[in-house]
Short mmCIF file of C-alpha atoms in Angstrom, two decimals:
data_model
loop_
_atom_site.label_atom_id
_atom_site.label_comp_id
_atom_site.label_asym_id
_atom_site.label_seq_id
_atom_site.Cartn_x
_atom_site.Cartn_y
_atom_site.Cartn_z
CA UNK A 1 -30.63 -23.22 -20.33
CA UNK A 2 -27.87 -26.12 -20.43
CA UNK A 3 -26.18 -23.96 -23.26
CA UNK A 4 -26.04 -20.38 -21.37
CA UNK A 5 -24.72 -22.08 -18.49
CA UNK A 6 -21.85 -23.90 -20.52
CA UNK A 7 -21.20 -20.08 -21.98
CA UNK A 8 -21.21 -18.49 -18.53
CA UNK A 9 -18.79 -21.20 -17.05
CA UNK A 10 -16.45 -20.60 -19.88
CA UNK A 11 -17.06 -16.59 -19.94
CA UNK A 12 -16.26 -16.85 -16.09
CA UNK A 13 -12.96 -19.08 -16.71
CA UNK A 14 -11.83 -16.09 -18.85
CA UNK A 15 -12.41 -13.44 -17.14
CA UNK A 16 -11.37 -14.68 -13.69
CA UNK A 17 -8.28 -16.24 -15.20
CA UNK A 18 -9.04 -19.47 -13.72
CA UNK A 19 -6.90 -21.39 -16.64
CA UNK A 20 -6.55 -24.47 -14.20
CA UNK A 21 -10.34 -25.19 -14.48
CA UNK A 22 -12.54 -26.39 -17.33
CA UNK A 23 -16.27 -25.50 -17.48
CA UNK A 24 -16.57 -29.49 -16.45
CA UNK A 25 -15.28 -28.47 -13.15
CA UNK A 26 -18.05 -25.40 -12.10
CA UNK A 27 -20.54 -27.31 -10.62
CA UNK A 28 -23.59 -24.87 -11.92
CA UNK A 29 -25.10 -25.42 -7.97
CA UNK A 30 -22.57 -25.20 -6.05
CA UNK A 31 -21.83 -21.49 -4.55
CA UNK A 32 -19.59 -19.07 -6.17
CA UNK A 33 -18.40 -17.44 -3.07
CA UNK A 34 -17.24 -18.41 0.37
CA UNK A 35 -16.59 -22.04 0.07
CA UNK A 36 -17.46 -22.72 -3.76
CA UNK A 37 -15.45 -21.26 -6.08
CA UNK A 38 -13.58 -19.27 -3.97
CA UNK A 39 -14.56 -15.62 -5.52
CA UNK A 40 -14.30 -12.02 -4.36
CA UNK A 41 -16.40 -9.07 -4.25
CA UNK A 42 -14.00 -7.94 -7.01
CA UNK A 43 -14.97 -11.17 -8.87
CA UNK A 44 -18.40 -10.00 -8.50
CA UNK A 45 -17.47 -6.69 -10.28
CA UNK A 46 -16.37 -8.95 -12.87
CA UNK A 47 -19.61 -10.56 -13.50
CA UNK A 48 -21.50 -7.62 -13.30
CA UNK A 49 -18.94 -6.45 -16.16
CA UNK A 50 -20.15 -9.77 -18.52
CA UNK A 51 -23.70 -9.23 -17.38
CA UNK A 52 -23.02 -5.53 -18.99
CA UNK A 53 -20.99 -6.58 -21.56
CA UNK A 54 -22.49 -9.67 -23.20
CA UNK A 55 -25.93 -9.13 -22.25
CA UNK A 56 -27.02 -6.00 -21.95
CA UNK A 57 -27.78 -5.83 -18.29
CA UNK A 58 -27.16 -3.77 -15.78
CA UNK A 59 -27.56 -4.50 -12.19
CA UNK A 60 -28.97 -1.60 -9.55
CA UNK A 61 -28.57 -2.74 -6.36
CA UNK A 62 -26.26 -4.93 -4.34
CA UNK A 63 -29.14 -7.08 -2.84
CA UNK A 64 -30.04 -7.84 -5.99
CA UNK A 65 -26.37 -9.04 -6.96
CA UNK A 66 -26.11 -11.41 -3.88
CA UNK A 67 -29.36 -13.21 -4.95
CA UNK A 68 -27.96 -13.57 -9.17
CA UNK A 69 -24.43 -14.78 -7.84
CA UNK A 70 -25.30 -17.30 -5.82
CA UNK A 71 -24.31 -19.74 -8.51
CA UNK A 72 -23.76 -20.42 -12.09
CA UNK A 73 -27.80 -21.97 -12.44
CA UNK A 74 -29.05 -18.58 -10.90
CA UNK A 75 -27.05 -16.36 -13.18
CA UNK A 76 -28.14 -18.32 -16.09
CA UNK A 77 -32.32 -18.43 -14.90
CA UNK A 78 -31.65 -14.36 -14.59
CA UNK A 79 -30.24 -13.74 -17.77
CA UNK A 80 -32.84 -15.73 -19.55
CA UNK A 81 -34.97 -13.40 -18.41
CA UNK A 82 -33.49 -10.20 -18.45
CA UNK A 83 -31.37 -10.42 -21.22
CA UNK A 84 -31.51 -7.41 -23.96
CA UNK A 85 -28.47 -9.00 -26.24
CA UNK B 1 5.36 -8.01 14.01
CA UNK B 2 2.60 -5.57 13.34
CA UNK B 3 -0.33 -6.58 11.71
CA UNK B 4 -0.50 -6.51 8.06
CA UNK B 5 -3.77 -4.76 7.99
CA UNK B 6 -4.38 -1.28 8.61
CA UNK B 7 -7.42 -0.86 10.64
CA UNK B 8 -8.67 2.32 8.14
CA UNK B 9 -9.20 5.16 10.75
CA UNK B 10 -7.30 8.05 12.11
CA UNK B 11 -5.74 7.94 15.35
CA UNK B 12 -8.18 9.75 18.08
CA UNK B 13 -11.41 10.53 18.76
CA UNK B 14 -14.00 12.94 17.49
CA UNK B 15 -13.70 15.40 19.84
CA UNK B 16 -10.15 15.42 20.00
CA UNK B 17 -10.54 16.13 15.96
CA UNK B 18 -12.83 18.99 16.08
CA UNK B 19 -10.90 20.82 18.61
CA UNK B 20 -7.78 20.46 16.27
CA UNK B 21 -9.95 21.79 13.47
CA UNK B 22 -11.29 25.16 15.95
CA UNK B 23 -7.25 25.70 17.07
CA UNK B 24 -5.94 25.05 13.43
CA UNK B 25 -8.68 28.38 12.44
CA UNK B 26 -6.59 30.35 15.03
CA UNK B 27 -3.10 29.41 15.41
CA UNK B 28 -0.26 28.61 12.20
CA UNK B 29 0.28 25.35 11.54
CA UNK B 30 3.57 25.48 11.84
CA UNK B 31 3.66 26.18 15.52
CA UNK B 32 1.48 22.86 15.62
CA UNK B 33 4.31 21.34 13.71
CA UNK B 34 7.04 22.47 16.48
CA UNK B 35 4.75 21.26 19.08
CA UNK B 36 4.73 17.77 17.42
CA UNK B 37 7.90 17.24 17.07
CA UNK B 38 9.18 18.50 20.35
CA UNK B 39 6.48 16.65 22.38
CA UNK B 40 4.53 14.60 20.40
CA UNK B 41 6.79 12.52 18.24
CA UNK B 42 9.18 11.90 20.97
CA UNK B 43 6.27 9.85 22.74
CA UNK B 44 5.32 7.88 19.79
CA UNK B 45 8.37 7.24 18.72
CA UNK B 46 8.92 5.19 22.44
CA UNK B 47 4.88 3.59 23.05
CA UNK B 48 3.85 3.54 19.25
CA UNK B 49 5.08 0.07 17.58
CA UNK B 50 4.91 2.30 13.82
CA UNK B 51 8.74 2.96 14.94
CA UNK B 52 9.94 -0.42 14.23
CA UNK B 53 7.96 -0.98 10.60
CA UNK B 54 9.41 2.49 9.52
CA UNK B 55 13.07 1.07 11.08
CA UNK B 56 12.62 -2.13 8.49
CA UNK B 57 11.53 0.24 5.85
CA UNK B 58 14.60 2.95 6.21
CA UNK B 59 17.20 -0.45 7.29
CA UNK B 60 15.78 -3.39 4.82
CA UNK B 61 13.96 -1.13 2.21
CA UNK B 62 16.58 1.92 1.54
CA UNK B 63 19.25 0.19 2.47
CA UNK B 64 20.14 3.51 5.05
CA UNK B 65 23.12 3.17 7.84
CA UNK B 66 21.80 2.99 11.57
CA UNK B 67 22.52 6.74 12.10
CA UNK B 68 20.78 7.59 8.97
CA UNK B 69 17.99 5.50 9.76
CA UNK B 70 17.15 6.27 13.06
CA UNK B 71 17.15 10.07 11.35
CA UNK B 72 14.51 9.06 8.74
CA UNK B 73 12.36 7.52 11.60
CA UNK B 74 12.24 10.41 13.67
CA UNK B 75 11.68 12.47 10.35
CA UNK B 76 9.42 10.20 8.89
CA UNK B 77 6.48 10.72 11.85
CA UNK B 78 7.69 14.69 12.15
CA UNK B 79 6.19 14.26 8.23
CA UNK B 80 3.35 12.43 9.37
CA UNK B 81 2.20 14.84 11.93
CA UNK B 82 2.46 17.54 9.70
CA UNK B 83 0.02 16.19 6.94
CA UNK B 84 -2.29 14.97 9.54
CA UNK B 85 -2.12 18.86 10.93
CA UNK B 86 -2.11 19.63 7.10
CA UNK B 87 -5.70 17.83 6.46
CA UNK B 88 -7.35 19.37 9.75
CA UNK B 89 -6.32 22.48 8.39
CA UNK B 90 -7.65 22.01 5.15
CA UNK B 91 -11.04 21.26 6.97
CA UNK B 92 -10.74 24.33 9.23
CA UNK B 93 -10.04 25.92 5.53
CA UNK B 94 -7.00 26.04 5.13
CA UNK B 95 -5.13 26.79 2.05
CA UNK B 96 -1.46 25.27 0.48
CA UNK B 97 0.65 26.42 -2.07
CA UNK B 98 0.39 23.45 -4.69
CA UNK B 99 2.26 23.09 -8.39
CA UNK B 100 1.06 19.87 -10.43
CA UNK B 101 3.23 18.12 -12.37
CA UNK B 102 1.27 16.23 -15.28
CA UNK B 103 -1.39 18.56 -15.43
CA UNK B 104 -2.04 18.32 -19.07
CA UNK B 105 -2.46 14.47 -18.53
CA UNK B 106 -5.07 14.78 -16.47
CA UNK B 107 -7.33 17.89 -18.10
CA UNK B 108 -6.76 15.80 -21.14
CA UNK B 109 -9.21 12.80 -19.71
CA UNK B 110 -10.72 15.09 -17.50
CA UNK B 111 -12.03 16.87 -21.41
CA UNK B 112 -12.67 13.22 -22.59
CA UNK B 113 -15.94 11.52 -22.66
CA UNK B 114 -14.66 8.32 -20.98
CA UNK B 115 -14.39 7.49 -16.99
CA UNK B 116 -10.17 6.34 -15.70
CA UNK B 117 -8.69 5.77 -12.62
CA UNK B 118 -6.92 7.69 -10.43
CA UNK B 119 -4.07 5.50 -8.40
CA UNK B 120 -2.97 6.64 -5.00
CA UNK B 121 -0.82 5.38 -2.35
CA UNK B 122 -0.55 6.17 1.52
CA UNK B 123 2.82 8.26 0.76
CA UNK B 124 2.81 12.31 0.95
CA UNK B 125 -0.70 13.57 1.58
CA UNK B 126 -3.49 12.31 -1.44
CA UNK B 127 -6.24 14.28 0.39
CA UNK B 128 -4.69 17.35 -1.50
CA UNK B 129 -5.29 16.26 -4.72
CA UNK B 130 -9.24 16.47 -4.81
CA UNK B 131 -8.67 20.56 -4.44
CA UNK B 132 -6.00 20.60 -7.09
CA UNK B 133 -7.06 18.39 -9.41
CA UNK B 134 -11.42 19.20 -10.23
CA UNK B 135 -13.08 18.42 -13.27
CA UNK B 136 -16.04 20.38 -13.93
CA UNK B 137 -17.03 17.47 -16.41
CA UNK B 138 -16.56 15.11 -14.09
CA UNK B 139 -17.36 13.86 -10.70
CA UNK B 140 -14.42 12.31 -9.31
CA UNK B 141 -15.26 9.46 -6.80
CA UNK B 142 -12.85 9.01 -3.76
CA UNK B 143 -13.04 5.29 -2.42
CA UNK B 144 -12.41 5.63 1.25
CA UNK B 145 -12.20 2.98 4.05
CA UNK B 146 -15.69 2.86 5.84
CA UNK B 147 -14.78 2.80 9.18
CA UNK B 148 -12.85 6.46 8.90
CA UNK B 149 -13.68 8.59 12.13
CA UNK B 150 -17.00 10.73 11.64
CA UNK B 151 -14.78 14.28 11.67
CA UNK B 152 -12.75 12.99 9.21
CA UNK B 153 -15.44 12.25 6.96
CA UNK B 154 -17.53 15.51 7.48
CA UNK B 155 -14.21 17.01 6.95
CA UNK B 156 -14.02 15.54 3.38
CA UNK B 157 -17.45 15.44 2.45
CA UNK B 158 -17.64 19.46 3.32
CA UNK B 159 -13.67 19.94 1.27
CA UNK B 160 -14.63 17.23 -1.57
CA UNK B 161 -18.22 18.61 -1.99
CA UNK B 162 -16.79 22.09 -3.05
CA UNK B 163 -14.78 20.28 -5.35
CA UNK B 164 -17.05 17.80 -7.31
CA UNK B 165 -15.73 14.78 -5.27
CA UNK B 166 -17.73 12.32 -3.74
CA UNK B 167 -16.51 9.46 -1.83
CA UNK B 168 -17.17 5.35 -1.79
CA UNK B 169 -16.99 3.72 1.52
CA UNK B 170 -15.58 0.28 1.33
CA UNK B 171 -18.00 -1.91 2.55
CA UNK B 172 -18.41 -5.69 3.60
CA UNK B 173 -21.52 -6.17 1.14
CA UNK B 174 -20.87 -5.25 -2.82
CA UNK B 175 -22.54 -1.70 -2.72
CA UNK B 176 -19.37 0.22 -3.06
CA UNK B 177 -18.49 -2.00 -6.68
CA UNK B 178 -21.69 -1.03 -8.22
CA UNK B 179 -20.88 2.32 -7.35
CA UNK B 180 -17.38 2.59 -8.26
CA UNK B 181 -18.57 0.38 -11.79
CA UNK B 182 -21.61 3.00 -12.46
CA UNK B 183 -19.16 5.60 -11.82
CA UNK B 184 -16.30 4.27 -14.88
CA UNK B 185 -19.24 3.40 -16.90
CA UNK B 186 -20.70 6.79 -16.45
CA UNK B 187 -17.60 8.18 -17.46
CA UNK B 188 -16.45 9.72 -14.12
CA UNK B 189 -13.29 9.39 -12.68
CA UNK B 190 -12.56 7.14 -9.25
CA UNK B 191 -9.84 7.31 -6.82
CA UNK B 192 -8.23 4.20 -5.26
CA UNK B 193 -5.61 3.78 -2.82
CA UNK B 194 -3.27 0.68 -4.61
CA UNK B 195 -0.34 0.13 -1.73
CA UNK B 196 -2.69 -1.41 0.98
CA UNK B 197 -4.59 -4.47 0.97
CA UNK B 198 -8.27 -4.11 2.97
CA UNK B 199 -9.86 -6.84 4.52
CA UNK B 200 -9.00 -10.48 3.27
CA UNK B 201 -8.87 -9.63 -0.34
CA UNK B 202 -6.47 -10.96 -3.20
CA UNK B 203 -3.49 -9.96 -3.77
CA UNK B 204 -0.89 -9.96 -6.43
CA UNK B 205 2.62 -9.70 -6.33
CA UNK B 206 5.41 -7.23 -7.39
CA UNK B 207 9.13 -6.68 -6.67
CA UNK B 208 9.27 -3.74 -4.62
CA UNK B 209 12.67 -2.26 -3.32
CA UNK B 210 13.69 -5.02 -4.18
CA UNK B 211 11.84 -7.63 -2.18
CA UNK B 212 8.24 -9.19 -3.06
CA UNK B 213 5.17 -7.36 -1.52
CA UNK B 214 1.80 -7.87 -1.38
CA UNK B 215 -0.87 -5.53 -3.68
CA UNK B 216 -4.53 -5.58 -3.69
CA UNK B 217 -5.89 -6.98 -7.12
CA UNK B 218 -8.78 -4.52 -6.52
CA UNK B 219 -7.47 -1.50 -8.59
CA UNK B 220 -5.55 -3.11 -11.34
CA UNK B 221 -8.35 -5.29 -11.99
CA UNK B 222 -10.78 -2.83 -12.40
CA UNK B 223 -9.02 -0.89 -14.21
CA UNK B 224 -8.86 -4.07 -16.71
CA UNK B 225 -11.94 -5.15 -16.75
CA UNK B 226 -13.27 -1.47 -17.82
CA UNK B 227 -10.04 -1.19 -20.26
CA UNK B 228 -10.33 2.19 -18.64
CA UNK B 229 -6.86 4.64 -18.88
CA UNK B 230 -5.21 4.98 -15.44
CA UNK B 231 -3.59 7.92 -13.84
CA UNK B 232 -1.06 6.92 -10.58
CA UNK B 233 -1.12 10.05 -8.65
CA UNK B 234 1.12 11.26 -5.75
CA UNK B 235 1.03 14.44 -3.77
CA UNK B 236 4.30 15.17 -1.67
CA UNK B 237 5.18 17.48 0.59
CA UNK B 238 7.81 20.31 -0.03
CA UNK B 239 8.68 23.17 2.76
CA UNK B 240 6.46 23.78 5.41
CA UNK B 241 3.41 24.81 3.70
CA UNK B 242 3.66 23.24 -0.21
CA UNK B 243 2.62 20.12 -2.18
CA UNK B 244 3.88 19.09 -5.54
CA UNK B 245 1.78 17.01 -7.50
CA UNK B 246 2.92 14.35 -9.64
CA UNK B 247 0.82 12.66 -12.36
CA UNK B 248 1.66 10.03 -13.57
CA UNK B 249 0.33 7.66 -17.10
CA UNK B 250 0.23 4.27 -16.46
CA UNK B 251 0.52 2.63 -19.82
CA UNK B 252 -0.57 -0.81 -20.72
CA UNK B 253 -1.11 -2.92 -24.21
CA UNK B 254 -5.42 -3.37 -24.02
CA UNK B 255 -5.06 -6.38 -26.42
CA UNK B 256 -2.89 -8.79 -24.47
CA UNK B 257 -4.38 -10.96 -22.42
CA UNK B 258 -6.41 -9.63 -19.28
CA UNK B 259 -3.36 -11.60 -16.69
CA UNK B 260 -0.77 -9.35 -18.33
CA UNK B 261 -2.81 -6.46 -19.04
CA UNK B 262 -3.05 -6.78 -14.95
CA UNK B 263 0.50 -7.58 -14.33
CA UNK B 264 1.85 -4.72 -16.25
CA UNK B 265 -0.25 -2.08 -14.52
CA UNK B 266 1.29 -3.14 -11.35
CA UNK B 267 4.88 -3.05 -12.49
CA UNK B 268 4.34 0.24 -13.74
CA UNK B 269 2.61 1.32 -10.83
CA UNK B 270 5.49 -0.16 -8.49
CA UNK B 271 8.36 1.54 -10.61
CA UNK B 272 6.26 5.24 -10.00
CA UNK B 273 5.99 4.72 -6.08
CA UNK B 274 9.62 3.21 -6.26
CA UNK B 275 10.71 6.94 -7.51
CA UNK B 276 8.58 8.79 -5.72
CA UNK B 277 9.70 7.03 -1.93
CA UNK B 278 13.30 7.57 -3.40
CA UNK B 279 12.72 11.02 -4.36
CA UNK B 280 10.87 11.58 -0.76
CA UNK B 281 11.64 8.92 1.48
CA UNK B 282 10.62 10.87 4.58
CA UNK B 283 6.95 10.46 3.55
CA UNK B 284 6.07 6.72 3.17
CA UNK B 285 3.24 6.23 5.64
CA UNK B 286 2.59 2.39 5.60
CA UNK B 287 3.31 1.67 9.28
CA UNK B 288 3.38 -2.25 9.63
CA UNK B 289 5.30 -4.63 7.37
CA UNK B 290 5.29 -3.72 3.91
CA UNK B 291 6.82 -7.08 2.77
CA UNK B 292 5.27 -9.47 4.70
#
């Protein structure tokens, strides 16, 4: 789990361009929108993008995207389990 | 100074809007245009504060003298009322002459097996576009601000239905994204306005007329992130009753870096809408300041 979260934080670096942060920085609790990182719902389109991309899954509804993206920890538990890559 | 934010709905109400659509099945549109500018525009022009934003734009953005200004003002809503009349008529059905430039560009993706973007901006009269431009491969998905009054959006969705265009309401929560993401990834084609920003999103900045401006990342960033091709697309008025189409490419290098891929989209998108104001500076409908 420790190792798909490290991936994630670094996959999310890139693809946000957040240069001026290492994957040291992304707490894996804290929240990735509002007053955590900072992100927007285009953000999120991002991550559904790696989610697609990397792993293989695809997301179907927006209620379920709130619950995955509350953090780095929650993205990681769901991939673990519904990865197909 | 007017706020930066457009509040994404059409001035009246929905009664107002359906009686326009009954009249506009009757009566010319042009004597609706002659009514608007001889008692309609002359009243906005005094209560409505769009006067002063266009005033910067003409003054501060084209660089016009005060005579020449205050002309493009007055012109500038005269063009305004007639696409608003133009779209009600459209929905009371309506027909325009309309030549597309960049046709070929467009049929060419439209043939293809993989989704791109369409870029608009709130200059000319976009609406037209989703009756010129069908795909009977492809659905093309309008996003459209949520809050739009509930003619407008029967309007559309009885106009865009005809045509194979559906629309995406902008939304608070992140249902429109999955929507406008299952839409590129089904290889369909989506429409985004690219001038305005909605909401507190972020934004990225471009020289435009030659002062910085604010753009939403939204678009460009999609359009990234999918590697998708992207179309910037502008429909302006010509005569009383005619549109000209322009489509545009918007090239950019897929292997550089996702930041530049992004920044070069919106140069290129900036230099189109630069030539296209230039070329028709009557229609730029962005009323509240552009640069601040």
């Amino acid at each position: 789990m420790e190792a798909l979260i490290e991936e994630l934080k670094k996959q999310i670096i890139e693809a946000l361009n957040l240069e001026e942060l290492t994957p040291e920085d992304i707490d894996a609790d804290a929240p990735l929108f509002g007053d955590g990182l900072g992100l927007d719902s285009i953000d999120a389109l991002e991550l559904i993008v790696i989610l697609d991309k990397k792993y293989g899954i695809r997301l179907s509804s927006p209620a379920e995207g709130k619950e995955i993206f509350k953090n780095v920890r929650s993205i990681a538990e769901y991939v673990q389990k519904a990865r197909k890559k | 100074m007017e706020n930066r934010q457009w509040k994404g709905t059409t001035y009246g109400n929905s009664g107002m809007h359906r009686h326009l659509i009954r009249l506009l099945r009757v009566l010319d549109v042009r004597v609706l245009y002659v009514f608007s500018y001889l008692f309609v525009i002359p009243f906005c022009l005094i209560f409505n504060a769009s006067r002063r934003s266009a005033w910067r734009f003409y003054r501060n953005g084209l660089h016009q003298g005060f005579f020449r200004a205050a002309w493009s003002v007055y012109a500038n809503h005269c063009r305004f009322a007639e696409v608003v009349i133009d779209r009600f008529a459209m929905y009371a059905g309506k027909r325009f002459r309309i030549v597309v430039d960049g046709r070929d560009e467009f049929e060419r993706r439209a043939a293809g097996e993989d989704g791109f973007l369409h870029l608009s901006s709130h200059i000319g009269n976009y609406e037209l576009a989703g009756y010129s431009l069908g795909s009977e491969k492809k659905t093309i998905y309008a996003v459209v601000f949520a809050d739009e009054k509930a003619t407008v959006m029967e309007g559309r969705g009885r106009m865009f239905g005809r045509n194979n265009v559906k629309m995406i309401a902008l939304r608070e929560d992140m249902g429109h994204l999955f929507e406008i993401d299952e839409a590129l990834s089904g290889g369909h084609i989506v429409t985004f306005p690219s001038d305005r920003m909605m909401g507190e999103g972020k934004s990225l900045s471009a020289a435009f007329l030659g002062r910085t401006a604010r753009f939403p990342q939204g678009p460009f960033r999609v359009a990234v992130m999918r590697g998708v091709d992207v179309l910037a697309v502008n429909v302006m008025k010509e005569g009383w009753t005619g549109y000209h189409v322009y489509v545009t490419p918007l090239p950019y290098d897929r292997t550089l870096p996702k930041k530049e891929q992004v920044d070069t989209l919106l140069r290129e998108y900036v230099a189109q809408l630069e030539k296209c104001i230039r070329r028709y500076p009557t229609q730029w409908y962005n009323f509240f300041d552009f640069w601040a």
